[in-house]
Tab-separated table of C-alpha atoms and ligand atoms in Angstrom:
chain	number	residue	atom	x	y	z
C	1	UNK	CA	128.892	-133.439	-19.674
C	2	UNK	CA	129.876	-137.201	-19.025
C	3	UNK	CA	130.633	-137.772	-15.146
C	4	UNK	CA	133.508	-140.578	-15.134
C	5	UNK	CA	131.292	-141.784	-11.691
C	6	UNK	CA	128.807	-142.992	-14.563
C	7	UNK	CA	131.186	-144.216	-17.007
C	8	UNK	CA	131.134	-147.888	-18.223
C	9	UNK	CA	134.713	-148.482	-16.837
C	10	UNK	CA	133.139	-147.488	-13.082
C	11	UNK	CA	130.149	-149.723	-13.578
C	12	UNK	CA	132.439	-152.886	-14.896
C	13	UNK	CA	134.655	-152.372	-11.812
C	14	UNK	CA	131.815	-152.434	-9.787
C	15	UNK	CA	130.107	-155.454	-11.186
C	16	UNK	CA	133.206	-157.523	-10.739
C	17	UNK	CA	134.542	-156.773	-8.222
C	18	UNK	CA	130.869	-157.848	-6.370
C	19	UNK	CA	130.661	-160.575	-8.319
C	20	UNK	CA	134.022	-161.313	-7.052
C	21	UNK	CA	132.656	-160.854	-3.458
C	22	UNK	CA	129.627	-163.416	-3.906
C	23	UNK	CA	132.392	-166.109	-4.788
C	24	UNK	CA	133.952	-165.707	-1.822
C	25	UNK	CA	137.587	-164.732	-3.605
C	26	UNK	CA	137.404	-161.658	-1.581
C	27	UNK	CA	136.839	-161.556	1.989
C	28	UNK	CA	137.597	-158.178	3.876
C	29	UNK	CA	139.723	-155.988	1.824
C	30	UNK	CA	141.394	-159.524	-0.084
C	31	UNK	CA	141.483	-158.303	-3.486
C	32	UNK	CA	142.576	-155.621	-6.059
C	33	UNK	CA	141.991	-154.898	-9.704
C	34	UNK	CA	143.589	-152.231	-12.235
C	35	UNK	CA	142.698	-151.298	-15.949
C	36	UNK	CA	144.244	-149.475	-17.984
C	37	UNK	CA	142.425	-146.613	-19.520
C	38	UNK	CA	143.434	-144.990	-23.165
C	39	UNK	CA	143.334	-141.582	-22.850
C	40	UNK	CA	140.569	-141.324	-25.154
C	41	UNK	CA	138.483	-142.802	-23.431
C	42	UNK	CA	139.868	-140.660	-20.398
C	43	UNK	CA	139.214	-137.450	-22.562
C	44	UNK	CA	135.616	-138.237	-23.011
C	45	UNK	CA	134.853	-136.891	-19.071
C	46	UNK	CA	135.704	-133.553	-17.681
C	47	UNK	CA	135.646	-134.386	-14.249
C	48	UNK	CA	139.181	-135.794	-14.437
C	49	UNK	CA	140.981	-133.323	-15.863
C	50	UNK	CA	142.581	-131.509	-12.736
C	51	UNK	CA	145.548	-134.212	-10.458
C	52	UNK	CA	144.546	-133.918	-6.803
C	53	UNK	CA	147.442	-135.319	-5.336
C	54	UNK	CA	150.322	-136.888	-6.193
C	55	UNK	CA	151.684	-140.375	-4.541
C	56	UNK	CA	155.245	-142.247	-4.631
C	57	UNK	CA	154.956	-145.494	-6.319
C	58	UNK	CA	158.248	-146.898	-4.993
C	59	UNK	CA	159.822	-147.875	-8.174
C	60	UNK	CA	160.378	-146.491	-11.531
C	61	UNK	CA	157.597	-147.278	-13.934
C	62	UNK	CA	158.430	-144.807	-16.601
C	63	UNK	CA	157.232	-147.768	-19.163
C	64	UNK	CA	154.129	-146.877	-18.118
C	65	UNK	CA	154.790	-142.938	-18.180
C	66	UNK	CA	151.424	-141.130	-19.104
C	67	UNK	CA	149.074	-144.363	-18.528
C	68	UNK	CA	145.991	-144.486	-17.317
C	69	UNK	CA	144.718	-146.521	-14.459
C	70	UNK	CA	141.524	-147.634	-12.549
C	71	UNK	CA	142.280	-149.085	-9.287
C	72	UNK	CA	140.659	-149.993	-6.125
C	73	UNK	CA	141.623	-148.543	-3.017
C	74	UNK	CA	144.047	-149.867	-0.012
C	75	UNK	CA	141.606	-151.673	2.497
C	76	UNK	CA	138.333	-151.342	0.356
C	77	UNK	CA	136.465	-154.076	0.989
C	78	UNK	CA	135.239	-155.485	-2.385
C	79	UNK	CA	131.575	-155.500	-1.048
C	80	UNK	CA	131.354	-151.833	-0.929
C	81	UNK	CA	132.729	-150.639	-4.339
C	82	UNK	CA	129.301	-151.228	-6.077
C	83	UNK	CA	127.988	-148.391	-3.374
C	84	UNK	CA	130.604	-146.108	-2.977
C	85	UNK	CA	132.623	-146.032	-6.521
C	86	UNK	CA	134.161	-143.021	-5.910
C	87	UNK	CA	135.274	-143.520	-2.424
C	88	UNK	CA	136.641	-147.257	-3.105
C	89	UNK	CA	138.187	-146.495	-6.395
C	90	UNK	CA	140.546	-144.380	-8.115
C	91	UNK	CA	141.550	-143.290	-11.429
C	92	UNK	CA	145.485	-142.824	-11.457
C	93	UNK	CA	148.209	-141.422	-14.274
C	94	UNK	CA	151.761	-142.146	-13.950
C	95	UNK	CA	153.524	-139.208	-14.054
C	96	UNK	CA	156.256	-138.179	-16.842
C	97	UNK	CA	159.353	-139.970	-14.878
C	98	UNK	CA	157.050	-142.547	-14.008
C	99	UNK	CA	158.053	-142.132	-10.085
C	100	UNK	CA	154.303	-140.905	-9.041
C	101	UNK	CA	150.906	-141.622	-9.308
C	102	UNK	CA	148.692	-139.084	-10.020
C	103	UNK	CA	145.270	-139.145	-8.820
C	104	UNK	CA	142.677	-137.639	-11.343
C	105	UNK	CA	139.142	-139.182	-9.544
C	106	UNK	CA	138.182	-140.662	-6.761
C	107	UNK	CA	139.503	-142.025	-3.220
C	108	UNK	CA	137.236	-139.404	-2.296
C	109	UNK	CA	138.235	-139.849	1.713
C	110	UNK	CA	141.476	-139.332	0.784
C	111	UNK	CA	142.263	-142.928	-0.247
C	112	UNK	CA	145.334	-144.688	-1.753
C	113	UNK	CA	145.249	-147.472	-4.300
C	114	UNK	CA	145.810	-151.040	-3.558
C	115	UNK	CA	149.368	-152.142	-1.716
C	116	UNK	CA	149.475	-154.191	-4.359
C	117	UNK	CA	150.124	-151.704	-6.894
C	118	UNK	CA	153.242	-151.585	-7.630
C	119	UNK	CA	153.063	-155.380	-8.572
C	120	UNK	CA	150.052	-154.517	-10.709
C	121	UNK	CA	152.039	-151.755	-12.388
C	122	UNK	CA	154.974	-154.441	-12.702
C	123	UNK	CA	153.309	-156.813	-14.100
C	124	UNK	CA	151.501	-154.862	-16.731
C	125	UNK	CA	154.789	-153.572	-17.728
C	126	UNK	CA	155.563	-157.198	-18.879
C	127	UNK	CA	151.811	-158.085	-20.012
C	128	UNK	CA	151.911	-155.313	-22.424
C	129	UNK	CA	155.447	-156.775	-23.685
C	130	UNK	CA	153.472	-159.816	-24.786
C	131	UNK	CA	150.103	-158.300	-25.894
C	132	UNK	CA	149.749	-154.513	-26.306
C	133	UNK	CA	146.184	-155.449	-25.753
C	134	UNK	CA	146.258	-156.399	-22.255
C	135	UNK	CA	144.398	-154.315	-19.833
C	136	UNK	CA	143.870	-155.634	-16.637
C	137	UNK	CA	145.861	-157.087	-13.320
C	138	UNK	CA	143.014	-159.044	-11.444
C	139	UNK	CA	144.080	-160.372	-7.807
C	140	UNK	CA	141.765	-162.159	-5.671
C	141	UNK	CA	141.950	-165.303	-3.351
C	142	UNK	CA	140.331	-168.128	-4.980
C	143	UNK	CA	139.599	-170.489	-1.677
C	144	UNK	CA	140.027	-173.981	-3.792
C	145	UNK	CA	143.047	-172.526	-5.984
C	146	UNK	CA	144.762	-171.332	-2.325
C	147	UNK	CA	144.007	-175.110	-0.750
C	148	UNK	CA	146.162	-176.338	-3.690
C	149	UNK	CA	148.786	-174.723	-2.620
C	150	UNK	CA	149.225	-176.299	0.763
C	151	UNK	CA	148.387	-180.148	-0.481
C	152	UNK	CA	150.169	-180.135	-3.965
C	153	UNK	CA	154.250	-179.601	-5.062
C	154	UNK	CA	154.313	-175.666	-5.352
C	155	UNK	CA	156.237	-177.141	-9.333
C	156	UNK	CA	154.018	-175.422	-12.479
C	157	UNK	CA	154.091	-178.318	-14.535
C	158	UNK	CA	152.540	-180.259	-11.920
C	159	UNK	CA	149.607	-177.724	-10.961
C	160	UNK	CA	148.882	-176.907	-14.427
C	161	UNK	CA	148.536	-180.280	-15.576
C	162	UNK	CA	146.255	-181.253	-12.681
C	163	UNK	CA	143.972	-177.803	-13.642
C	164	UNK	CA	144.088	-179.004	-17.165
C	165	UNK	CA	142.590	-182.536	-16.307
C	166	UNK	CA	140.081	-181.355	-14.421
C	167	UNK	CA	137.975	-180.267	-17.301
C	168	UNK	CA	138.113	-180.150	-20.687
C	169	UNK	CA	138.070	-175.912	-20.804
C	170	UNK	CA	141.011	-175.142	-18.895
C	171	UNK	CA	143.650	-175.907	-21.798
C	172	UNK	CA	141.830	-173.655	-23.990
C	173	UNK	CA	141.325	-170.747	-21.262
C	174	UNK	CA	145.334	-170.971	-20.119
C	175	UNK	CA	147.217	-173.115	-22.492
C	176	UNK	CA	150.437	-171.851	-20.857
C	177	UNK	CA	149.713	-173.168	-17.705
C	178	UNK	CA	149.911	-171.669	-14.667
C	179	UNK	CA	153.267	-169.821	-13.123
C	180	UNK	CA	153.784	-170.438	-9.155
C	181	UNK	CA	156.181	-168.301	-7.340
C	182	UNK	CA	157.764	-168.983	-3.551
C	183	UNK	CA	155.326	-167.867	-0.495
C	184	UNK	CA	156.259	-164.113	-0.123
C	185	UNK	CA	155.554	-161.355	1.651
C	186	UNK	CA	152.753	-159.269	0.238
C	187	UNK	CA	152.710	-155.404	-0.923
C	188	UNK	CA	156.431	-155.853	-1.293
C	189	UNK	CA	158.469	-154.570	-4.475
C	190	UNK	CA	159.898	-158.483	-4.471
C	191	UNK	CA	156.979	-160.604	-4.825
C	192	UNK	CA	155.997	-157.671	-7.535
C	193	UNK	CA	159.249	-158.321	-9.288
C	194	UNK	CA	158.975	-162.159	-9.025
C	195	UNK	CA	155.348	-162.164	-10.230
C	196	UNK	CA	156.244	-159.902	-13.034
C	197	UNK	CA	158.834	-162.534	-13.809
C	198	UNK	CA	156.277	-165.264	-14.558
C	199	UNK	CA	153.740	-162.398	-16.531
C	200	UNK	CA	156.371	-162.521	-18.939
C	201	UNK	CA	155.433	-166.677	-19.612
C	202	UNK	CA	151.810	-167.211	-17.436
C	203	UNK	CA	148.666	-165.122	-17.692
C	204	UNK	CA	148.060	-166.041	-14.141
C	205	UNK	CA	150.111	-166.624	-11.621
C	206	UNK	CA	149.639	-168.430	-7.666
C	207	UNK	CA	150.998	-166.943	-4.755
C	208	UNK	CA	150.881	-170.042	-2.699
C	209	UNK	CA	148.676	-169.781	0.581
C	210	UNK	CA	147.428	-166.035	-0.796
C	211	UNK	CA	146.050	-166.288	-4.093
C	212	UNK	CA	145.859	-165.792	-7.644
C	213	UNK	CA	147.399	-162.791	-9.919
C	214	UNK	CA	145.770	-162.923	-13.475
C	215	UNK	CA	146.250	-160.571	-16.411
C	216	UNK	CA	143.945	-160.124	-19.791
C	217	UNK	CA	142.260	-157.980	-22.336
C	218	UNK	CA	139.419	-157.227	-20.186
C	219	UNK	CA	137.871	-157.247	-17.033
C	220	UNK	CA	135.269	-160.047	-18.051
C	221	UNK	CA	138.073	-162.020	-19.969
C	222	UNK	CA	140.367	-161.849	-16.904
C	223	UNK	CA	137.717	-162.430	-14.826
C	224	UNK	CA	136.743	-166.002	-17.243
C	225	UNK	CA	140.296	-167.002	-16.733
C	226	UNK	CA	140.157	-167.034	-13.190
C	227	UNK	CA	136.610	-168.612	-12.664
C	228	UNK	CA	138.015	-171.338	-14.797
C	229	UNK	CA	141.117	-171.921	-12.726
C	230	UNK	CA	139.132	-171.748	-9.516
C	231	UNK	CA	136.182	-174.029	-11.058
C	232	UNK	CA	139.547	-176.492	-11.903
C	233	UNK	CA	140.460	-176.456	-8.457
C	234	UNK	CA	137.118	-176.829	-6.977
C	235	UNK	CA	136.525	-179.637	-9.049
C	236	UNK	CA	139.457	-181.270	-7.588
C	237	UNK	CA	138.740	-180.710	-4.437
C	238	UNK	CA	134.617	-182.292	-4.988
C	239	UNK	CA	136.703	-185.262	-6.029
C	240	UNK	CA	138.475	-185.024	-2.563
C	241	UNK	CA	135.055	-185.413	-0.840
C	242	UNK	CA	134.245	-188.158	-2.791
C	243	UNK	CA	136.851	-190.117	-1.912
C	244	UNK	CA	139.315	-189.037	-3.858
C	245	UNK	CA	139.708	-191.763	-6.517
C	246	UNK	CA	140.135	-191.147	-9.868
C	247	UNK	CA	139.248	-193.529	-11.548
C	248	UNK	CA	139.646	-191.982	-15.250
C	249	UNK	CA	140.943	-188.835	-16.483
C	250	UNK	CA	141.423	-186.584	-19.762
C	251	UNK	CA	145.090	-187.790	-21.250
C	252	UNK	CA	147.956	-186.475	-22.448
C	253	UNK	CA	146.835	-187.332	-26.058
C	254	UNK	CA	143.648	-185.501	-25.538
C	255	UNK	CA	144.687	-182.919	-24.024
C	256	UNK	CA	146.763	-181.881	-26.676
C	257	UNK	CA	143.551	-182.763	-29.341
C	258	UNK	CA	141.511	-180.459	-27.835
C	259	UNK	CA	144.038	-177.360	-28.019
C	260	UNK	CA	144.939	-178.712	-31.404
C	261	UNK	CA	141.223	-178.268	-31.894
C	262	UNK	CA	141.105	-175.163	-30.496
C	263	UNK	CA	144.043	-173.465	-31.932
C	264	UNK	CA	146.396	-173.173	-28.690
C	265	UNK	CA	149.824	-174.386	-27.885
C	266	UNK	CA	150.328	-175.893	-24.800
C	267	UNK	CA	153.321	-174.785	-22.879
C	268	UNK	CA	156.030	-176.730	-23.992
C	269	UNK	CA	157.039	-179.876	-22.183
C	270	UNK	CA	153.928	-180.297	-19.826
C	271	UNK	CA	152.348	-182.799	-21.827
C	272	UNK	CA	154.065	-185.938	-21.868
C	273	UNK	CA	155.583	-187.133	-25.461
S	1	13P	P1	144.781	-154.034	-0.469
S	1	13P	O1	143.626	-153.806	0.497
S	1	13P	O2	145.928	-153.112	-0.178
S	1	13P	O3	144.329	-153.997	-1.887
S	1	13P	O4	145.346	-155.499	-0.179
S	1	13P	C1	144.530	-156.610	-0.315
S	1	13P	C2	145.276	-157.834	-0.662
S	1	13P	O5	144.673	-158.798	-1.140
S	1	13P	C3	146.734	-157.887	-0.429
S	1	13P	O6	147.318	-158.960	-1.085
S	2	ZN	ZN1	145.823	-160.613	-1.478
């Protein structure tokens, strides 16, 4: 029979969250990613059948009652997923009054997901609100998206438009912009309620001096929109080092061509009239 260890969902996890690694958006333990599994797809392996402990999640996320979720691990360092799978990740189902997580695979050293999941949880209670497609919560710590954050307004017109004129993909990728919430402390229930807030509006959302929190269909979709934020934000920082002059940029008028083009709507109001 099928060993999850071996499944597709374990080997995507792995991939990304190394390829993750190589960008330097995860140093140390920086870093966690959940997808949600259908239980199909769950059903298909009968190693995960049995719950081998159950964990307080903090909050009530009854939406979610029954859901399945792959998550990495509290202090896993994104490096080492792609050689320990079933040490660094875990594959969790909220339990019937969606108080506890129960763990069906993995943590194998007795393991606990990500502090950051009951923001994950949060926020995919509002993704699915939106899209009943949407999978994944992605957070990682995009070094060029982060250094925005200390020299630009923390205002999400402002930041989005500058990502938007920074290349001609971005308004495609995130025509909503992105949402920005105040500096807060991390693994709490209230920068997972405030994030949540924005998921409802933004697909990804900047926790100034931290990092990114991005949501999608996928792991390779989310994993797109953030690469194209970052590459935004890089780009704007290359133009730093040379000088820092622009001396033309993508308007207003085109911007809105090219989602016309494309078949997006940018978020109302941050293009100028
Ligand atoms: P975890 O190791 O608990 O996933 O935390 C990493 C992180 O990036 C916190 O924001
Ligand atoms: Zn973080």
């Amino acid at each position: 029979m099928a060993k999850f260890v071996d499944s597709v969902f374990v080997r995507k996890m792995c991939e990304v969250t190394h390829e993750s690694y190589l960008r330097y958006w995860d140093e140390r333990n920086g870093g966690n990613v959940s997808v949600r599994l259908t239980s199909e797809e769950v059903a298909a392996f009968d190693d995960v059948v049995e719950v081998k402990e159950e964990l307080d999640l903090g909050f009530d996320a009854s939406p979610l009652s029954g859901f399945y979720y792959l998550v990495t691990g509290t202090g896993r360092y994104f490096r080492n997923v792609i050689g320990n799978p079933e040490n660094d990740l875990g594959l969790i189902r909220i339990s019937s009054n969606g108080k506890k997580a129960e763990l069906l695979w993995g943590f194998s050293d007795g393991g606990k997901p990500t502090s950051e999941f009951p923001s994950h949880l949060m926020s995919h209670i509002e993704r699915l609100k939106v899209n009943p497609e949407q999978r994944v919560i992605f957070h990682c710590h995009p070094t060029n998206v982060i250094a925005l954050s200390f020299t630009q307004p923390l205002e999400e017109r402002h930041i989005s438009r500058l990502l938007w004129k920074m290349q001609a993909e971005s308004i495609v990728v995130f025509p909503e912009g992105i949402g920005i919430i105040p500096y807060m402390t991390p693994g709490t229930n209230k920068i997972g309620q405030a994030t949540a807030e924005k998921m409802s509006e933004f697909q990804a959302v900047l926790w100034p001096h931290h990092g990114l929190f991005a949501a999608g269909n996928s792991l390779d979709e989310t994993f797109g929109l953030v690469e194209v934020i970052e590459k935004a934000a890089m780009i704007y920082s290359q133009i730093g080092s040379q000088g820092g002059r622009i001396m033309q940029e993508i308007s207003d008028d085109e911007l809105r061509e090219i989602a016309d083009y494309f078949g997006r709507k940018p978020h109302v109001g941050f293009l100028e009239e």
